[in-house]
Short mmCIF file of C-alpha atoms in Angstrom, two decimals:
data_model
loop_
_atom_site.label_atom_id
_atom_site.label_comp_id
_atom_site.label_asym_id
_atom_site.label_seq_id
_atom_site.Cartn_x
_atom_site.Cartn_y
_atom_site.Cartn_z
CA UNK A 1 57.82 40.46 131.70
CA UNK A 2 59.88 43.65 130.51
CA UNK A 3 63.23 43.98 131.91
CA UNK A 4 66.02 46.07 131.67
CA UNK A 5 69.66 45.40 131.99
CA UNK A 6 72.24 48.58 132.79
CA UNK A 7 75.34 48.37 132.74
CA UNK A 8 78.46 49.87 132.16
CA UNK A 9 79.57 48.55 129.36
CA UNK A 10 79.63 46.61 126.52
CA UNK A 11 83.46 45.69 126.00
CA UNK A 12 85.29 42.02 126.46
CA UNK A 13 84.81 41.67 130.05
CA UNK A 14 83.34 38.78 132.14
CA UNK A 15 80.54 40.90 133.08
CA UNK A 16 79.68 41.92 129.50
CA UNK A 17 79.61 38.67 128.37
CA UNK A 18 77.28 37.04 131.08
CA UNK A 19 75.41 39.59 130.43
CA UNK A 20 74.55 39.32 126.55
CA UNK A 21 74.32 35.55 127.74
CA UNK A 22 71.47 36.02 130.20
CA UNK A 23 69.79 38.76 128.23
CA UNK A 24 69.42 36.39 124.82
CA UNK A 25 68.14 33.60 126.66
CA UNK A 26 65.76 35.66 128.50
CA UNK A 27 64.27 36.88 125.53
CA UNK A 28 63.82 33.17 124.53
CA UNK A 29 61.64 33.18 127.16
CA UNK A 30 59.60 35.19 125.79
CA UNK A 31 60.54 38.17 128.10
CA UNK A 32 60.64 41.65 126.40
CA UNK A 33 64.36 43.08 127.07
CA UNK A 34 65.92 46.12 126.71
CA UNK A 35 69.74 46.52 127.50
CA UNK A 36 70.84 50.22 128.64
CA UNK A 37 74.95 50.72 128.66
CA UNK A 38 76.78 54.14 129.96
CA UNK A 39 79.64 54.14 127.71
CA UNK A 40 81.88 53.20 125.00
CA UNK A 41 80.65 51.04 122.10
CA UNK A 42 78.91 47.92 121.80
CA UNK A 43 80.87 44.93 120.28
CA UNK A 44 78.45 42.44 120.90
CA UNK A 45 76.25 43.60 118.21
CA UNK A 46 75.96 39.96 116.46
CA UNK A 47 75.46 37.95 119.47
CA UNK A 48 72.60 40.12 120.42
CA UNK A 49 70.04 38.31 118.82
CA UNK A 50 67.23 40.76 118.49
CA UNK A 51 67.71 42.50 121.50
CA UNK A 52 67.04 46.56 121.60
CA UNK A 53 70.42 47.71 122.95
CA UNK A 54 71.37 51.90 123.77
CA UNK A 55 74.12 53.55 125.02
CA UNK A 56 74.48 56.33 126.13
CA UNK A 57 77.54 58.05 125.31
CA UNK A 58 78.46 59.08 128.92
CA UNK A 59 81.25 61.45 129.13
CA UNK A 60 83.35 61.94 132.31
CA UNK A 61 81.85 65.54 133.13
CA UNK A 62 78.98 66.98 134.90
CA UNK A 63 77.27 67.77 131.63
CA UNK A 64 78.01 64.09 129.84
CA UNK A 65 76.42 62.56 132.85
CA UNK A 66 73.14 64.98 133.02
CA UNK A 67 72.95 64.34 129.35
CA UNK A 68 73.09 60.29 129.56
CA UNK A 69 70.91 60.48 132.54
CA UNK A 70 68.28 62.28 130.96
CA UNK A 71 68.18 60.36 128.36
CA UNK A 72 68.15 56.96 130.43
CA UNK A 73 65.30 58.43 132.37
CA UNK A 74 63.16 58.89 129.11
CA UNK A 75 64.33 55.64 128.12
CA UNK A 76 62.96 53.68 131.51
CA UNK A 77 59.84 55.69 131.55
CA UNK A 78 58.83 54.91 128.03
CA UNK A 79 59.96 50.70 128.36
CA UNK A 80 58.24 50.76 132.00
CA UNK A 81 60.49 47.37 133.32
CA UNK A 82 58.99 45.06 135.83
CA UNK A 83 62.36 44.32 136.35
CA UNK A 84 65.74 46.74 136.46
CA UNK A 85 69.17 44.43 136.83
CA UNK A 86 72.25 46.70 137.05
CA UNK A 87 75.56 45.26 136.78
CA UNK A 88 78.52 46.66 138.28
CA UNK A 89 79.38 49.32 140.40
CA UNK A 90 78.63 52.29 138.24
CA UNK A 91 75.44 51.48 136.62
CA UNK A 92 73.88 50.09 140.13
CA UNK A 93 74.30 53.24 141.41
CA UNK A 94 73.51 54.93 138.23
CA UNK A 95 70.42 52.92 138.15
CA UNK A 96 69.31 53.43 142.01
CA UNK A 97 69.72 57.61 140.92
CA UNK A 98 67.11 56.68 138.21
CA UNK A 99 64.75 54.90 140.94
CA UNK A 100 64.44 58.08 142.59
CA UNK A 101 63.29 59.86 139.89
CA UNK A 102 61.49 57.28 137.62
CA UNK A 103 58.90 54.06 139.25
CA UNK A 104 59.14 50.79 138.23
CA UNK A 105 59.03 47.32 139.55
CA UNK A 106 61.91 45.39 141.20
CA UNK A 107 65.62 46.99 141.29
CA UNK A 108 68.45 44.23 141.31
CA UNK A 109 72.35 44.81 140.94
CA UNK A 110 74.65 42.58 140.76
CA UNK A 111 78.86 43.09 141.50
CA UNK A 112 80.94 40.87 139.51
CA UNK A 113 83.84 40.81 142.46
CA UNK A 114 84.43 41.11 146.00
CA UNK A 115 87.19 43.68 145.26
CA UNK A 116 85.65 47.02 143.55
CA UNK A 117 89.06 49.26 144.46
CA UNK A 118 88.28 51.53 147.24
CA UNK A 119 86.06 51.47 150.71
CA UNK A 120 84.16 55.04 148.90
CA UNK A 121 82.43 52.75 146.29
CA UNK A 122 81.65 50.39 149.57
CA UNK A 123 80.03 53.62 151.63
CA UNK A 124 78.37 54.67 148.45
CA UNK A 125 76.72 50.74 148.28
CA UNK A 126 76.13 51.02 151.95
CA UNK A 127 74.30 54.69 151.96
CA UNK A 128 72.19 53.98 149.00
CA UNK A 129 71.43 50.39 149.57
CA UNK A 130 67.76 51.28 150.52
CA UNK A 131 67.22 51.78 146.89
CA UNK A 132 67.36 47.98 146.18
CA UNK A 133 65.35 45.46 146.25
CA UNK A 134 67.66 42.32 145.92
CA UNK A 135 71.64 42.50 145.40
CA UNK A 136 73.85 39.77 144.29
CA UNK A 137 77.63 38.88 144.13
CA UNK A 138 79.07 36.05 141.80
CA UNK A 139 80.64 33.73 144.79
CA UNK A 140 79.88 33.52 148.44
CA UNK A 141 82.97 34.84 149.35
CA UNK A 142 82.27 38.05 147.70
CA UNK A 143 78.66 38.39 148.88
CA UNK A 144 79.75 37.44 152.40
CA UNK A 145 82.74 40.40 152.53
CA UNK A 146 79.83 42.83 150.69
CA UNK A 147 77.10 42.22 153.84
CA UNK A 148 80.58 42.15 156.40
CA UNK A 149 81.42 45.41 154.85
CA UNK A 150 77.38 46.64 155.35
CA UNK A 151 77.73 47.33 151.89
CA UNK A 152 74.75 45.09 150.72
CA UNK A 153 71.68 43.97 153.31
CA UNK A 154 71.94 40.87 154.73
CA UNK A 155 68.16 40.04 154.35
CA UNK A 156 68.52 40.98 150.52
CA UNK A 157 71.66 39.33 149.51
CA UNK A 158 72.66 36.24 147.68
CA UNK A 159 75.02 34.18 145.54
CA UNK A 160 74.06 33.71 141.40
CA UNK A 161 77.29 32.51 140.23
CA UNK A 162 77.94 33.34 136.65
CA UNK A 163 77.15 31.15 133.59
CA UNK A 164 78.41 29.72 130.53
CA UNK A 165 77.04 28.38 127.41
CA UNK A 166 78.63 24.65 127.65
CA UNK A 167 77.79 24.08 124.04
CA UNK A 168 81.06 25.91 123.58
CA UNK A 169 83.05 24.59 125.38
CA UNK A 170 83.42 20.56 125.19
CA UNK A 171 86.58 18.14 125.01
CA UNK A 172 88.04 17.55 121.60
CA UNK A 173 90.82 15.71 121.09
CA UNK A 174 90.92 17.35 117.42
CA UNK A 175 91.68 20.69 118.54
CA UNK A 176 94.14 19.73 120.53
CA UNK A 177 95.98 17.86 117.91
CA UNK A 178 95.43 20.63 115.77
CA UNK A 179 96.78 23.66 118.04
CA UNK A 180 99.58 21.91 119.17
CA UNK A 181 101.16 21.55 115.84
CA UNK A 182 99.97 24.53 114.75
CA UNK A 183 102.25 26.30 117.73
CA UNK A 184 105.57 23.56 117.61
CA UNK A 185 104.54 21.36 120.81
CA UNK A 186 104.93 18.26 120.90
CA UNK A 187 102.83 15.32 122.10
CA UNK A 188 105.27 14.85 124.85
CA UNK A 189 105.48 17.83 125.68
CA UNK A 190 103.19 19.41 129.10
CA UNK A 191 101.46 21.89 128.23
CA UNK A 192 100.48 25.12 130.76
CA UNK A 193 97.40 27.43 129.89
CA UNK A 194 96.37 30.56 130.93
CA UNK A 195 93.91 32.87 129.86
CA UNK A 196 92.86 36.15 131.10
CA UNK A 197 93.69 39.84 130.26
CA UNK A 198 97.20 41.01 131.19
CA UNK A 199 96.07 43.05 133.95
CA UNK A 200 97.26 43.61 137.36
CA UNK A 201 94.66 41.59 138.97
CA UNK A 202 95.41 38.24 136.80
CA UNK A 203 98.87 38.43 138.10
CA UNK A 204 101.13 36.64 135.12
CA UNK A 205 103.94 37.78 136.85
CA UNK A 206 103.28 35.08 139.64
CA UNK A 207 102.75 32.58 137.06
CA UNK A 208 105.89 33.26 135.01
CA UNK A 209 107.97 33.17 138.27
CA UNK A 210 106.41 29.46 139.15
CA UNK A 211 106.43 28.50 135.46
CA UNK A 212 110.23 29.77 135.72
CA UNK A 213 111.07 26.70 138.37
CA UNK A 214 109.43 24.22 136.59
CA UNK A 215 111.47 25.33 133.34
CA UNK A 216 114.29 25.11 135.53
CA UNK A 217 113.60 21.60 136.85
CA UNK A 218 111.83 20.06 133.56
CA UNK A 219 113.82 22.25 130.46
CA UNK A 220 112.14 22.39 127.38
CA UNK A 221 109.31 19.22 128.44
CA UNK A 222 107.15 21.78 129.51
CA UNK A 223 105.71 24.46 127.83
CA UNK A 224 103.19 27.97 128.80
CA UNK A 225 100.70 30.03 127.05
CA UNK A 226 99.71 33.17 127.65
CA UNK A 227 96.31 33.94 125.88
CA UNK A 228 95.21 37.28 126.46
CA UNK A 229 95.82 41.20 125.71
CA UNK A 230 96.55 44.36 127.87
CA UNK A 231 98.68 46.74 128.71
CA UNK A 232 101.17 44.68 130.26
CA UNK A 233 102.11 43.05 127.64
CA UNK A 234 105.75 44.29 127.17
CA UNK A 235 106.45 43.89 130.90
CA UNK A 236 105.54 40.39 130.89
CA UNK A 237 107.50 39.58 128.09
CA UNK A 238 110.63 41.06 129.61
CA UNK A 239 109.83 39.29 132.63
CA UNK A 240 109.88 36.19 130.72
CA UNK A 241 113.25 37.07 128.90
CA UNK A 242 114.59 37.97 132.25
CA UNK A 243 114.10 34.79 133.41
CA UNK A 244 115.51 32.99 130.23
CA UNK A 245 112.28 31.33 129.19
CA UNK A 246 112.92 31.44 125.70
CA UNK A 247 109.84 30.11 123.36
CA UNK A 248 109.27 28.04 126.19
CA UNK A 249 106.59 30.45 126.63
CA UNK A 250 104.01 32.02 124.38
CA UNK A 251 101.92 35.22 124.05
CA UNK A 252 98.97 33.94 122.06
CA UNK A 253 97.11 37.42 122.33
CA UNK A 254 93.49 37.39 122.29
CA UNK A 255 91.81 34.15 121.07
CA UNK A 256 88.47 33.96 119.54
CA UNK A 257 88.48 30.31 120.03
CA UNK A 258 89.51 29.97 123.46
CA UNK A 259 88.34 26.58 124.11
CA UNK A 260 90.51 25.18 121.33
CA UNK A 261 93.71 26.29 123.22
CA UNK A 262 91.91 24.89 126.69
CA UNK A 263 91.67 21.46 124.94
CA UNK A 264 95.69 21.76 123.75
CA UNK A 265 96.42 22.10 127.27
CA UNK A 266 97.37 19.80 130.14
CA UNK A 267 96.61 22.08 132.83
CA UNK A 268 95.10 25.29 133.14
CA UNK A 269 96.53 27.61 135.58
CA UNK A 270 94.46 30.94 137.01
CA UNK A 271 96.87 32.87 138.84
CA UNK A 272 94.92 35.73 139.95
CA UNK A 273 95.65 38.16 142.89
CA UNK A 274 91.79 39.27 142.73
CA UNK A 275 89.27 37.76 141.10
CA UNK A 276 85.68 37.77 140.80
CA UNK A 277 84.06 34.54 139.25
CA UNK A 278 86.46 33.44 137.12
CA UNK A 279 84.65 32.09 134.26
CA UNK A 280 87.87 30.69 132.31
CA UNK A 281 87.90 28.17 134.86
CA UNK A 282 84.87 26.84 134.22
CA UNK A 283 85.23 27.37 130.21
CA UNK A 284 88.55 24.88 131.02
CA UNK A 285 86.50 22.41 133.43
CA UNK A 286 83.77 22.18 130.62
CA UNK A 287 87.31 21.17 128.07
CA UNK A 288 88.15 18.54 130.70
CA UNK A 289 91.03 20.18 132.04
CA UNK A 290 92.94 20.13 135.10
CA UNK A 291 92.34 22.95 136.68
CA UNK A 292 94.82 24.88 138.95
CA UNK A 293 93.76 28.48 140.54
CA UNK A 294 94.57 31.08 143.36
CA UNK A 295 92.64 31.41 146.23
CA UNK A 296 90.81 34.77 144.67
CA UNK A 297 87.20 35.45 144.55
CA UNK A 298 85.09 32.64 144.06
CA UNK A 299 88.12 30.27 142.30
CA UNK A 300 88.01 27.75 145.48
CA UNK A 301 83.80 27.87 144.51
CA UNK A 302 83.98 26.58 141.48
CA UNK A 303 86.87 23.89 141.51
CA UNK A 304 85.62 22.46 144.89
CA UNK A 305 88.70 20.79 145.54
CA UNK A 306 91.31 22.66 148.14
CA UNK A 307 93.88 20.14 146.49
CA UNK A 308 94.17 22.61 143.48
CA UNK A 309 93.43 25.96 145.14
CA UNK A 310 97.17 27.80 146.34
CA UNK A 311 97.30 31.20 148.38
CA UNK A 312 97.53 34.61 145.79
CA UNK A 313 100.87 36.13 144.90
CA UNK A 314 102.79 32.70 146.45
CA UNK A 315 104.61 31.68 143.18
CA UNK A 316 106.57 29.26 145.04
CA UNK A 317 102.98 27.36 146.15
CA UNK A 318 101.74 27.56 142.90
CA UNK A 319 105.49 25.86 141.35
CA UNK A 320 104.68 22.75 143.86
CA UNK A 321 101.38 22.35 142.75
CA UNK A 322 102.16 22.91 139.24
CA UNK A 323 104.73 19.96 139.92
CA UNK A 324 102.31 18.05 141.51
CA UNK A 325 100.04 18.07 138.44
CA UNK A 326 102.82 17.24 136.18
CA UNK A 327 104.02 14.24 137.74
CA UNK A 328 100.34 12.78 138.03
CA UNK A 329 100.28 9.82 135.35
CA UNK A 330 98.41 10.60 132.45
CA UNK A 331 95.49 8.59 133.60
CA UNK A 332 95.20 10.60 136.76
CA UNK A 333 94.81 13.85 134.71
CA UNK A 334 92.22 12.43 132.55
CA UNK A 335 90.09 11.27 135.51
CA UNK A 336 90.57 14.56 137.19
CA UNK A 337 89.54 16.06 133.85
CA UNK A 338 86.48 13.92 133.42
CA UNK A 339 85.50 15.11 136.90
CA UNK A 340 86.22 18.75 136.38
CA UNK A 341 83.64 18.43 133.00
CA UNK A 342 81.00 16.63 134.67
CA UNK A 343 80.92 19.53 137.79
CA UNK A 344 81.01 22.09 134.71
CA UNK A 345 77.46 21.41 134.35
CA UNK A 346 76.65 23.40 137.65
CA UNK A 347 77.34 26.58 135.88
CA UNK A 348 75.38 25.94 132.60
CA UNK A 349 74.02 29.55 131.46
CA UNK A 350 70.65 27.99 130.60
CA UNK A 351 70.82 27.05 134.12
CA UNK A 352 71.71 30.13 135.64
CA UNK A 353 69.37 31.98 133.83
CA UNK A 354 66.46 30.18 135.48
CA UNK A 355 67.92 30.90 138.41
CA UNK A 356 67.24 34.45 137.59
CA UNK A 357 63.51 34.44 135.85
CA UNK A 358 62.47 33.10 139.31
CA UNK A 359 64.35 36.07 141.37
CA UNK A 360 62.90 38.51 138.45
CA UNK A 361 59.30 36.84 139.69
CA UNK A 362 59.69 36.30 143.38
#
């Protein structure tokens, strides 16, 4: 089977990285698989594993998008997919303009959140949905408020959550050792994580204000880290300061070994005012983490337990349940850990991906 993913990009997100994910193991399968990508530069070169991979340069103008468009066209025409898969809102659309102009088999896009910033991008889903032969969201939730919206067809319309490779993520007790004294904390000390770039719709601010009570309550026993970049970085740090947090809490930047820092942890907290999957709570699960998140996007999905899941931008709910989880004896928080690994499994890429060779066939 050829197929073809689009999409808009190949940077750090989510998206990009399910995407490289799903595309390697489908050529496992033997599947021949192209990857188109509108713009900016591709920094997944080494994990693409053989993969043929273009971009197209796209420009904001007329001109830069008759140029990449062109050239996508040739592209498509030339490959001849059984199967197009678009991800996210520009290069679904992008690909269901191609469809028009270019035949080949199935046409599948996928959104990556139930929020995509304005109802135009919902009338533009809902006006060209004809062009489509299957659509999917990453939670119920989101595919739910997509077909309430009459942005996707109900008939055509599905949850495939996101996946991860779980041979990346696993508890180890070494790494924990190991980034705890590399950072100063203790092994009495309780350790929050979070992990996500430091964007508006991750919403650090909330979690720096609930961190902020239990810093109040606990002192110096309990401890934050920020792992992520973006640009607001500065503003959370003077949040912090303004709050008299100290080195109580840290701004790890971006991590290349993430699940080393969700191992050092004692709970990972997701504090999100949107969200879409939210993979780095299933990268934590896999760690055997407690897991903590806001009601955003699919976050209530994966955990499975209302007992950890607080309302968005309520930094007040999210201080009691942080308190909650701290009090728990230690033996609580392992169980709840073991539990949190064992569910990981549900979201295994290899998984997921099967999930998909049988929608590419159906």
């Amino acid at each position: 089977m050829r197929i073809a993913y689009i999409i808009t990009g190949m940077g750090l997100g989510g998206a990009e990285i399910v995407t490289v994910d799903i595309a390697n193991r489908a050529a496992w399968l033997g599947n021949d698989v192209l990857i188109i990508y509108l713009t900016g530069e591709n920094i997944h070169k080494e994990r693409l594993e053989g993969i043929k991979t273009i971009g197209l340069r796209m420009s904001k103008t007329p001109w830069g998008f008759l140029k990449g468009f062109f050239k996508a066209l040739s592209i498509v025409r030339n490959f001849r997919p059984d199967v197009v898969h678009g991800q996210m809102f520009h290069a679904n659309i992008f690909a269901r303009i191609l469809r028009i102009f270019c035949r080949f088999g199935k046409l599948i896009c996928t959104e990556h959140s139930n929020n995509i910033e304005s109802g135009l991008r919902m009338k533009i889903y809902r006006l060209t949905d004809f062009l489509s032969d299957f659509n999917s969201n990453v939670s119920k939730t989101a595919v739910n408020h997509f077909i309430e919206k009459k942005a996707f067809g109900f008939t055509k319309s599905r949850a495939v959550y996101d996946g991860i490779d779980l041979s990346k993520f696993t508890p180890d007790p070494s790494a924990r050792k190991r980034v705890r004294k590399e950072n100063g904390i203790s092994a009495d000390e309780f350790l929050f994580l979070n992990v996500g770039r430091l964007v508006k719709a991750k919403d650090q601010h909330n979690l720096i204000a609930a961190f902020s009570e239990m810093f109040n309550l606990y002192g110096k026993k309990v401890r934050l880290m920020i792992a992520g970049e973006g640009q607001l970085l500065d503003e959370l740090k003077n949040f912090a300061a303004e709050k008299k947090l100290g080195d109580s809490v840290l701004f790890l930047g971006g991590q290349s070994k993430v699940q080393d820092y969700y191992n050092a942890c004692d709970c990972f907290v997701l504090s999100s005012a949107w969200e879409g999957f939210g993979m780095v709570i299933v990268e934590a699960m896999a760690c055997g983490a407690p897991v903590i998140a806001t009601d955003a996007g699919g976050c209530g999905e994966i955990i499975g337990n209302t007992d950890f899941i607080v309302p968005v931008r309520d930094s007040k709910a999210l201080f009691e349940k942080m308190k909650y989880v701290y009090e728990l004896a230690e033996q609580d928080r392992k169980e709840i850990g073991d539990v949190n690994t064992k569910n990981a499994v549900n979201y295994d890429i290899n998984s997921i991906v099967r999930q998909w060779i049988e929608i590419y066939k159906s």
